[in-house]
Amino acid sequence: MARKKKVLQQTARKLITFTTPRSYVAEQFRTLRTNVTFSSPDADIRTMVITSAAPSEGKSTTSANLAVVFAQEGKRVLLVDGDMRKPTTHYTFHMGNTIGLSSVLTRQAKVEDAVRPTAVERLDLMTCGPIPPNPAELLGSKSMDALIHQLKDIYDLIIFDAPPVLSVTDGQILANKCEGAILVVSSGNTEKEMALKAKEALASSNARIIGAVLNNYELAKDSYYYQYYGSTE
């Protein structure tokens, strides 16, 4: 009973847009959704990567909640765990991880076997799958290009949770393949120099940086974090 309560509390904290949609933090994710939409007025962004400069800055929580609010808006959304080194989305949504992205890219499974519905209407999840020995090669492969093309025929929006860009090259590879990239920085933790290096790393991969999210910003009247979307330029 205590373990179940702990799991529910963890889920509520990570997926606040689903568990507490009228909260202040959930409203900030909807603001983020609006700004993402306005960043491309001529055409909808269909593929997006969310990354950070370093680990533990909130990219996975941001990815999951942004996916939720887009699904709540009416889009058919797929959240893909593209972090093949330290995947976490299967924990967030309390799913298994025996079949996922790596399984599809290595032709061990079909897309329909790797995609699972979540408790959120119109939101599906593709977990990482078994951690491969060559994540960067898989993400940069032609199989990855073909997969993205196939998924775009099914979903309105595909969000990739990518590894930190200053840790490995995986995030840059994914950002190059997507139509937009969002950089998550942690207030009080991410050094300005690191954030600038992360932005430069994304730019060097020809990624289209559409904005940044300031995470873990403490408000005097609220114990939760506040998220702000703004230009990186």
PDB file of C-alpha atoms in Angstrom:
ATOM      1  CA  MET A   1       0.000   0.000   0.000  1.00  0.00           C
ATOM      2  CA  ALA A   2       2.826   2.379   0.892  1.00  0.00           C
ATOM      3  CA  ARG A   3       4.668   1.520  -2.333  1.00  0.00           C
ATOM      4  CA  LYS A   4       1.524   2.153  -4.416  1.00  0.00           C
ATOM      5  CA  LYS A   5       1.051   5.544  -2.734  1.00  0.00           C
ATOM      6  CA  LYS A   6       4.689   6.426  -3.464  1.00  0.00           C
ATOM      7  CA  VAL A   7       4.270   5.476  -7.134  1.00  0.00           C
ATOM      8  CA  LEU A   8       1.153   7.640  -7.418  1.00  0.00           C
ATOM      9  CA  GLN A   9       2.955  10.576  -5.814  1.00  0.00           C
ATOM     10  CA  GLN A  10       5.893  10.213  -8.214  1.00  0.00           C
ATOM     11  CA  THR A  11       3.535  10.047 -11.196  1.00  0.00           C
ATOM     12  CA  ALA A  12       1.665  13.132  -9.999  1.00  0.00           C
ATOM     13  CA  ARG A  13       4.893  15.080  -9.751  1.00  0.00           C
ATOM     14  CA  LYS A  14       6.198  14.010 -13.150  1.00  0.00           C
ATOM     15  CA  LEU A  15       2.915  14.184 -15.076  1.00  0.00           C
ATOM     16  CA  ILE A  16       1.284  17.142 -13.388  1.00  0.00           C
ATOM     17  CA  THR A  17      -0.402  18.164 -16.660  1.00  0.00           C
ATOM     18  CA  PHE A  18      -2.364  14.904 -16.492  1.00  0.00           C
ATOM     19  CA  THR A  19      -2.903  14.461 -12.751  1.00  0.00           C
ATOM     20  CA  THR A  20      -3.475  18.152 -11.909  1.00  0.00           C
ATOM     21  CA  PRO A  21      -4.416  19.880 -15.202  1.00  0.00           C
ATOM     22  CA  ARG A  22      -5.721  23.040 -13.489  1.00  0.00           C
ATOM     23  CA  SER A  23      -2.509  23.662 -11.550  1.00  0.00           C
ATOM     24  CA  TYR A  24      -0.206  26.616 -12.121  1.00  0.00           C
ATOM     25  CA  VAL A  25       2.573  24.395 -13.471  1.00  0.00           C
ATOM     26  CA  ALA A  26       0.214  22.697 -15.939  1.00  0.00           C
ATOM     27  CA  GLU A  27      -0.760  26.141 -17.206  1.00  0.00           C
ATOM     28  CA  GLN A  28       2.901  26.924 -17.884  1.00  0.00           C
ATOM     29  CA  PHE A  29       3.164  23.799 -20.034  1.00  0.00           C
ATOM     30  CA  ARG A  30       0.150  24.983 -22.003  1.00  0.00           C
ATOM     31  CA  THR A  31       1.925  28.316 -22.467  1.00  0.00           C
ATOM     32  CA  LEU A  32       4.936  26.380 -23.714  1.00  0.00           C
ATOM     33  CA  ARG A  33       2.664  24.531 -26.145  1.00  0.00           C
ATOM     34  CA  THR A  34       1.300  27.831 -27.454  1.00  0.00           C
ATOM     35  CA  ASN A  35       4.759  29.268 -27.984  1.00  0.00           C
ATOM     36  CA  VAL A  36       5.926  26.144 -29.784  1.00  0.00           C
ATOM     37  CA  THR A  37       2.939  26.483 -32.114  1.00  0.00           C
ATOM     38  CA  PHE A  38       3.644  30.176 -32.737  1.00  0.00           C
ATOM     39  CA  SER A  39       7.314  29.468 -33.466  1.00  0.00           C
ATOM     40  CA  SER A  40       6.308  28.014 -36.834  1.00  0.00           C
ATOM     41  CA  PRO A  41       3.332  30.001 -38.177  1.00  0.00           C
ATOM     42  CA  ASP A  42       3.552  28.712 -41.755  1.00  0.00           C
ATOM     43  CA  ALA A  43       3.547  24.968 -40.997  1.00  0.00           C
ATOM     44  CA  ASP A  44       3.023  22.727 -37.986  1.00  0.00           C
ATOM     45  CA  ILE A  45       6.115  21.280 -36.360  1.00  0.00           C
ATOM     46  CA  ARG A  46       5.715  17.524 -36.748  1.00  0.00           C
ATOM     47  CA  THR A  47       8.935  16.288 -35.128  1.00  0.00           C
ATOM     48  CA  MET A  48      10.603  17.784 -32.082  1.00  0.00           C
ATOM     49  CA  VAL A  49      13.557  16.896 -29.880  1.00  0.00           C
ATOM     50  CA  ILE A  50      13.877  17.972 -26.249  1.00  0.00           C
ATOM     51  CA  THR A  51      17.316  17.901 -24.685  1.00  0.00           C
ATOM     52  CA  SER A  52      19.505  19.605 -22.093  1.00  0.00           C
ATOM     53  CA  ALA A  53      23.120  20.521 -21.538  1.00  0.00           C
ATOM     54  CA  ALA A  54      23.741  18.016 -18.745  1.00  0.00           C
ATOM     55  CA  PRO A  55      21.869  15.209 -16.933  1.00  0.00           C
ATOM     56  CA  SER A  56      19.174  15.829 -14.293  1.00  0.00           C
ATOM     57  CA  GLU A  57      17.974  19.158 -15.698  1.00  0.00           C
ATOM     58  CA  GLY A  58      14.370  18.092 -16.330  1.00  0.00           C
ATOM     59  CA  LYS A  59      14.316  17.252 -20.037  1.00  0.00           C
ATOM     60  CA  SER A  60      12.399  13.984 -19.600  1.00  0.00           C
ATOM     61  CA  THR A  61       9.751  15.550 -17.356  1.00  0.00           C
ATOM     62  CA  THR A  62       9.409  18.411 -19.833  1.00  0.00           C
ATOM     63  CA  SER A  63       9.103  16.003 -22.765  1.00  0.00           C
ATOM     64  CA  ALA A  64       6.384  13.962 -21.059  1.00  0.00           C
ATOM     65  CA  ASN A  65       4.297  16.937 -19.948  1.00  0.00           C
ATOM     66  CA  LEU A  66       4.591  18.728 -23.280  1.00  0.00           C
ATOM     67  CA  ALA A  67       3.418  15.545 -24.999  1.00  0.00           C
ATOM     68  CA  VAL A  68       0.436  15.420 -22.634  1.00  0.00           C
ATOM     69  CA  VAL A  69      -0.712  19.002 -23.297  1.00  0.00           C
ATOM     70  CA  PHE A  70      -0.441  18.588 -27.065  1.00  0.00           C
ATOM     71  CA  ALA A  71      -2.555  15.432 -26.805  1.00  0.00           C
ATOM     72  CA  GLN A  72      -5.058  17.294 -24.621  1.00  0.00           C
ATOM     73  CA  GLU A  73      -5.306  19.885 -27.382  1.00  0.00           C
ATOM     74  CA  GLY A  74      -6.496  17.186 -29.774  1.00  0.00           C
ATOM     75  CA  LYS A  75      -3.334  16.161 -31.610  1.00  0.00           C
ATOM     76  CA  ARG A  76      -2.347  12.541 -31.960  1.00  0.00           C
ATOM     77  CA  VAL A  77       1.046  12.480 -30.249  1.00  0.00           C
ATOM     78  CA  LEU A  78       3.847   9.947 -29.935  1.00  0.00           C
ATOM     79  CA  LEU A  79       6.489  10.356 -27.241  1.00  0.00           C
ATOM     80  CA  VAL A  80       9.685   8.486 -28.108  1.00  0.00           C
ATOM     81  CA  ASP A  81      12.423   7.782 -25.579  1.00  0.00           C
ATOM     82  CA  GLY A  82      15.496   8.552 -27.664  1.00  0.00           C
ATOM     83  CA  ASP A  83      17.810   8.361 -24.666  1.00  0.00           C
ATOM     84  CA  MET A  84      19.376   4.977 -25.335  1.00  0.00           C
ATOM     85  CA  ARG A  85      21.895   5.371 -22.539  1.00  0.00           C
ATOM     86  CA  LYS A  86      19.704   6.270 -19.571  1.00  0.00           C
ATOM     87  CA  PRO A  87      16.049   5.837 -20.559  1.00  0.00           C
ATOM     88  CA  THR A  88      13.352   6.959 -18.117  1.00  0.00           C
ATOM     89  CA  THR A  89       9.991   7.295 -19.893  1.00  0.00           C
ATOM     90  CA  HIS A  90       8.977   3.728 -19.101  1.00  0.00           C
ATOM     91  CA  TYR A  91       9.313   4.623 -15.414  1.00  0.00           C
ATOM     92  CA  THR A  92       7.267   7.798 -15.840  1.00  0.00           C
ATOM     93  CA  PHE A  93       4.405   5.927 -17.513  1.00  0.00           C
ATOM     94  CA  HIS A  94       4.915   2.686 -15.533  1.00  0.00           C
ATOM     95  CA  MET A  95       5.432   0.475 -18.577  1.00  0.00           C
ATOM     96  CA  GLY A  96       7.825  -2.305 -19.480  1.00  0.00           C
ATOM     97  CA  ASN A  97      10.850  -1.645 -21.661  1.00  0.00           C
ATOM     98  CA  THR A  98      11.504  -4.997 -23.293  1.00  0.00           C
ATOM     99  CA  ILE A  99      10.474  -3.704 -26.744  1.00  0.00           C
ATOM    100  CA  GLY A 100      11.042  -0.167 -27.959  1.00  0.00           C
ATOM    101  CA  LEU A 101      12.961   2.124 -30.283  1.00  0.00           C
ATOM    102  CA  SER A 102      16.123   0.019 -30.328  1.00  0.00           C
ATOM    103  CA  SER A 103      14.062  -3.069 -31.172  1.00  0.00           C
ATOM    104  CA  VAL A 104      12.561  -1.365 -34.226  1.00  0.00           C
ATOM    105  CA  LEU A 105      15.855   0.078 -35.469  1.00  0.00           C
ATOM    106  CA  THR A 106      17.558  -3.320 -35.242  1.00  0.00           C
ATOM    107  CA  ARG A 107      14.580  -4.993 -36.961  1.00  0.00           C
ATOM    108  CA  GLN A 108      13.780  -7.074 -33.893  1.00  0.00           C
ATOM    109  CA  ALA A 109      10.238  -5.697 -33.740  1.00  0.00           C
ATOM    110  CA  LYS A 110       7.695  -3.829 -35.843  1.00  0.00           C
ATOM    111  CA  VAL A 111       6.500  -0.318 -35.043  1.00  0.00           C
ATOM    112  CA  GLU A 112       3.083  -1.547 -33.949  1.00  0.00           C
ATOM    113  CA  ASP A 113       4.741  -3.855 -31.420  1.00  0.00           C
ATOM    114  CA  ALA A 114       6.841  -1.045 -29.914  1.00  0.00           C
ATOM    115  CA  VAL A 115       4.125   1.608 -29.617  1.00  0.00           C
ATOM    116  CA  ARG A 116       1.757   1.475 -26.644  1.00  0.00           C
ATOM    117  CA  PRO A 117      -1.151   3.700 -25.594  1.00  0.00           C
ATOM    118  CA  THR A 118      -0.878   5.655 -22.352  1.00  0.00           C
ATOM    119  CA  ALA A 119      -3.559   6.678 -19.873  1.00  0.00           C
ATOM    120  CA  VAL A 120      -3.699  10.010 -21.707  1.00  0.00           C
ATOM    121  CA  GLU A 121      -6.114  10.001 -24.630  1.00  0.00           C
ATOM    122  CA  ARG A 122      -4.371  10.399 -28.030  1.00  0.00           C
ATOM    123  CA  LEU A 123      -0.895   9.983 -26.490  1.00  0.00           C
ATOM    124  CA  ASP A 124       1.160   6.909 -27.339  1.00  0.00           C
ATOM    125  CA  LEU A 125       4.609   5.974 -26.085  1.00  0.00           C
ATOM    126  CA  MET A 126       7.584   4.235 -27.666  1.00  0.00           C
ATOM    127  CA  THR A 127      10.073   3.402 -24.937  1.00  0.00           C
ATOM    128  CA  CYS A 128      13.789   3.049 -25.549  1.00  0.00           C
ATOM    129  CA  GLY A 129      13.842  -0.750 -25.590  1.00  0.00           C
ATOM    130  CA  PRO A 130      16.948  -2.774 -24.705  1.00  0.00           C
ATOM    131  CA  ILE A 131      19.977  -0.473 -24.386  1.00  0.00           C
ATOM    132  CA  PRO A 132      22.165  -1.064 -27.476  1.00  0.00           C
ATOM    133  CA  PRO A 133      25.981  -0.924 -27.643  1.00  0.00           C
ATOM    134  CA  ASN A 134      25.854   1.621 -30.483  1.00  0.00           C
ATOM    135  CA  PRO A 135      23.161   4.267 -29.773  1.00  0.00           C
ATOM    136  CA  ALA A 136      24.646   7.018 -31.961  1.00  0.00           C
ATOM    137  CA  GLU A 137      24.960   4.724 -34.971  1.00  0.00           C
ATOM    138  CA  LEU A 138      21.361   3.563 -34.638  1.00  0.00           C
ATOM    139  CA  LEU A 139      19.995   7.102 -34.309  1.00  0.00           C
ATOM    140  CA  GLY A 140      22.010   8.257 -37.309  1.00  0.00           C
ATOM    141  CA  SER A 141      21.016   5.326 -39.494  1.00  0.00           C
ATOM    142  CA  LYS A 142      18.798   5.217 -42.565  1.00  0.00           C
ATOM    143  CA  SER A 143      16.487   2.985 -40.531  1.00  0.00           C
ATOM    144  CA  MET A 144      15.913   5.964 -38.224  1.00  0.00           C
ATOM    145  CA  ASP A 145      15.059   8.188 -41.186  1.00  0.00           C
ATOM    146  CA  ALA A 146      12.611   5.585 -42.462  1.00  0.00           C
ATOM    147  CA  LEU A 147      11.047   5.244 -39.007  1.00  0.00           C
ATOM    148  CA  ILE A 148      10.471   8.988 -38.663  1.00  0.00           C
ATOM    149  CA  HIS A 149       8.901   9.064 -42.115  1.00  0.00           C
ATOM    150  CA  GLN A 150       6.609   6.167 -41.183  1.00  0.00           C
ATOM    151  CA  LEU A 151       5.584   7.722 -37.869  1.00  0.00           C
ATOM    152  CA  LYS A 152       4.716  11.041 -39.517  1.00  0.00           C
ATOM    153  CA  ASP A 153       2.070   9.195 -41.525  1.00  0.00           C
ATOM    154  CA  ILE A 154       0.448   8.122 -38.253  1.00  0.00           C
ATOM    155  CA  TYR A 155       0.935  10.981 -35.779  1.00  0.00           C
ATOM    156  CA  ASP A 156       0.420  14.751 -35.804  1.00  0.00           C
ATOM    157  CA  LEU A 157       3.421  15.277 -33.532  1.00  0.00           C
ATOM    158  CA  ILE A 158       6.403  13.139 -32.531  1.00  0.00           C
ATOM    159  CA  ILE A 159       8.430  14.250 -29.503  1.00  0.00           C
ATOM    160  CA  PHE A 160      11.844  12.723 -28.862  1.00  0.00           C
ATOM    161  CA  ASP A 161      13.339  12.757 -25.377  1.00  0.00           C
ATOM    162  CA  ALA A 162      17.063  12.960 -26.211  1.00  0.00           C
ATOM    163  CA  PRO A 163      20.230  12.588 -24.104  1.00  0.00           C
ATOM    164  CA  PRO A 164      22.053  15.725 -22.908  1.00  0.00           C
ATOM    165  CA  VAL A 165      23.953  17.250 -25.827  1.00  0.00           C
ATOM    166  CA  LEU A 166      27.188  17.861 -23.927  1.00  0.00           C
ATOM    167  CA  SER A 167      27.400  14.269 -22.719  1.00  0.00           C
ATOM    168  CA  VAL A 168      27.071  12.355 -26.008  1.00  0.00           C
ATOM    169  CA  THR A 169      26.381  13.115 -29.680  1.00  0.00           C
ATOM    170  CA  ASP A 170      22.990  11.373 -29.714  1.00  0.00           C
ATOM    171  CA  GLY A 171      21.031  14.554 -28.997  1.00  0.00           C
ATOM    172  CA  GLN A 172      22.708  16.410 -31.856  1.00  0.00           C
ATOM    173  CA  ILE A 173      21.987  13.547 -34.246  1.00  0.00           C
ATOM    174  CA  LEU A 174      18.306  13.519 -33.311  1.00  0.00           C
ATOM    175  CA  ALA A 175      18.057  17.311 -33.453  1.00  0.00           C
ATOM    176  CA  ASN A 176      19.420  17.256 -37.002  1.00  0.00           C
ATOM    177  CA  LYS A 177      16.632  14.880 -38.034  1.00  0.00           C
ATOM    178  CA  CYS A 178      13.801  16.826 -36.363  1.00  0.00           C
ATOM    179  CA  GLU A 179      12.017  20.018 -37.352  1.00  0.00           C
ATOM    180  CA  GLY A 180      12.571  21.708 -34.012  1.00  0.00           C
ATOM    181  CA  ALA A 181      14.672  21.469 -30.843  1.00  0.00           C
ATOM    182  CA  ILE A 182      14.020  22.727 -27.320  1.00  0.00           C
ATOM    183  CA  LEU A 183      16.820  23.129 -24.791  1.00  0.00           C
ATOM    184  CA  VAL A 184      15.998  22.626 -21.101  1.00  0.00           C
ATOM    185  CA  VAL A 185      18.147  24.439 -18.549  1.00  0.00           C
ATOM    186  CA  SER A 186      17.892  24.129 -14.782  1.00  0.00           C
ATOM    187  CA  SER A 187      17.690  27.329 -12.750  1.00  0.00           C
ATOM    188  CA  GLY A 188      20.558  27.582 -10.299  1.00  0.00           C
ATOM    189  CA  ASN A 189      22.232  24.440 -11.649  1.00  0.00           C
ATOM    190  CA  THR A 190      22.990  24.910 -15.326  1.00  0.00           C
ATOM    191  CA  GLU A 191      25.971  27.221 -15.726  1.00  0.00           C
ATOM    192  CA  LYS A 192      25.623  29.899 -18.390  1.00  0.00           C
ATOM    193  CA  GLU A 193      28.726  28.628 -20.153  1.00  0.00           C
ATOM    194  CA  MET A 194      27.286  25.107 -20.327  1.00  0.00           C
ATOM    195  CA  ALA A 195      23.982  26.379 -21.715  1.00  0.00           C
ATOM    196  CA  LEU A 196      25.793  28.366 -24.403  1.00  0.00           C
ATOM    197  CA  LYS A 197      27.923  25.343 -25.320  1.00  0.00           C
ATOM    198  CA  ALA A 198      24.769  23.237 -25.591  1.00  0.00           C
ATOM    199  CA  LYS A 199      23.182  25.808 -27.878  1.00  0.00           C
ATOM    200  CA  GLU A 200      26.331  25.888 -30.019  1.00  0.00           C
ATOM    201  CA  ALA A 201      26.368  22.089 -30.202  1.00  0.00           C
ATOM    202  CA  LEU A 202      22.791  22.071 -31.475  1.00  0.00           C
ATOM    203  CA  ALA A 203      23.526  24.853 -33.949  1.00  0.00           C
ATOM    204  CA  SER A 204      26.554  22.983 -35.277  1.00  0.00           C
ATOM    205  CA  SER A 205      24.304  20.029 -36.096  1.00  0.00           C
ATOM    206  CA  ASN A 206      22.027  22.349 -38.112  1.00  0.00           C
ATOM    207  CA  ALA A 207      19.233  21.952 -35.595  1.00  0.00           C
ATOM    208  CA  ARG A 208      16.414  24.472 -35.604  1.00  0.00           C
ATOM    209  CA  ILE A 209      16.353  25.717 -32.013  1.00  0.00           C
ATOM    210  CA  ILE A 210      12.841  26.973 -31.361  1.00  0.00           C
ATOM    211  CA  GLY A 211      13.274  27.899 -27.727  1.00  0.00           C
ATOM    212  CA  ALA A 212      14.452  27.093 -24.228  1.00  0.00           C
ATOM    213  CA  VAL A 213      12.742  26.038 -21.001  1.00  0.00           C
ATOM    214  CA  LEU A 214      13.928  27.356 -17.650  1.00  0.00           C
ATOM    215  CA  ASN A 215      13.224  24.574 -15.185  1.00  0.00           C
ATOM    216  CA  ASN A 216      13.250  24.376 -11.362  1.00  0.00           C
ATOM    217  CA  TYR A 217      12.708  28.092 -10.877  1.00  0.00           C
ATOM    218  CA  GLU A 218      11.377  28.556  -7.351  1.00  0.00           C
ATOM    219  CA  LEU A 219       8.445  30.871  -6.750  1.00  0.00           C
ATOM    220  CA  ALA A 220       7.916  32.432  -3.332  1.00  0.00           C
ATOM    221  CA  LYS A 221       4.264  31.338  -3.237  1.00  0.00           C
ATOM    222  CA  ASP A 222       4.689  27.892  -4.785  1.00  0.00           C
ATOM    223  CA  SER A 223       6.889  24.906  -3.948  1.00  0.00           C
ATOM    224  CA  TYR A 224       6.634  23.552  -7.476  1.00  0.00           C
ATOM    225  CA  TYR A 225       8.916  24.665 -10.280  1.00  0.00           C
ATOM    226  CA  TYR A 226       7.914  27.275 -12.797  1.00  0.00           C
ATOM    227  CA  GLN A 227       8.711  26.883 -16.456  1.00  0.00           C
ATOM    228  CA  TYR A 228       9.263  29.698 -18.858  1.00  0.00           C
ATOM    229  CA  TYR A 229       9.568  29.535 -22.606  1.00  0.00           C
ATOM    230  CA  GLY A 230      11.676  32.087 -24.400  1.00  0.00           C
ATOM    231  CA  SER A 231      13.949  32.673 -27.344  1.00  0.00           C
ATOM    232  CA  THR A 232      17.498  31.358 -27.200  1.00  0.00           C
ATOM    233  CA  GLU A 233      18.736  34.114 -29.448  1.00  0.00           C
TER     234      GLU A 233
END
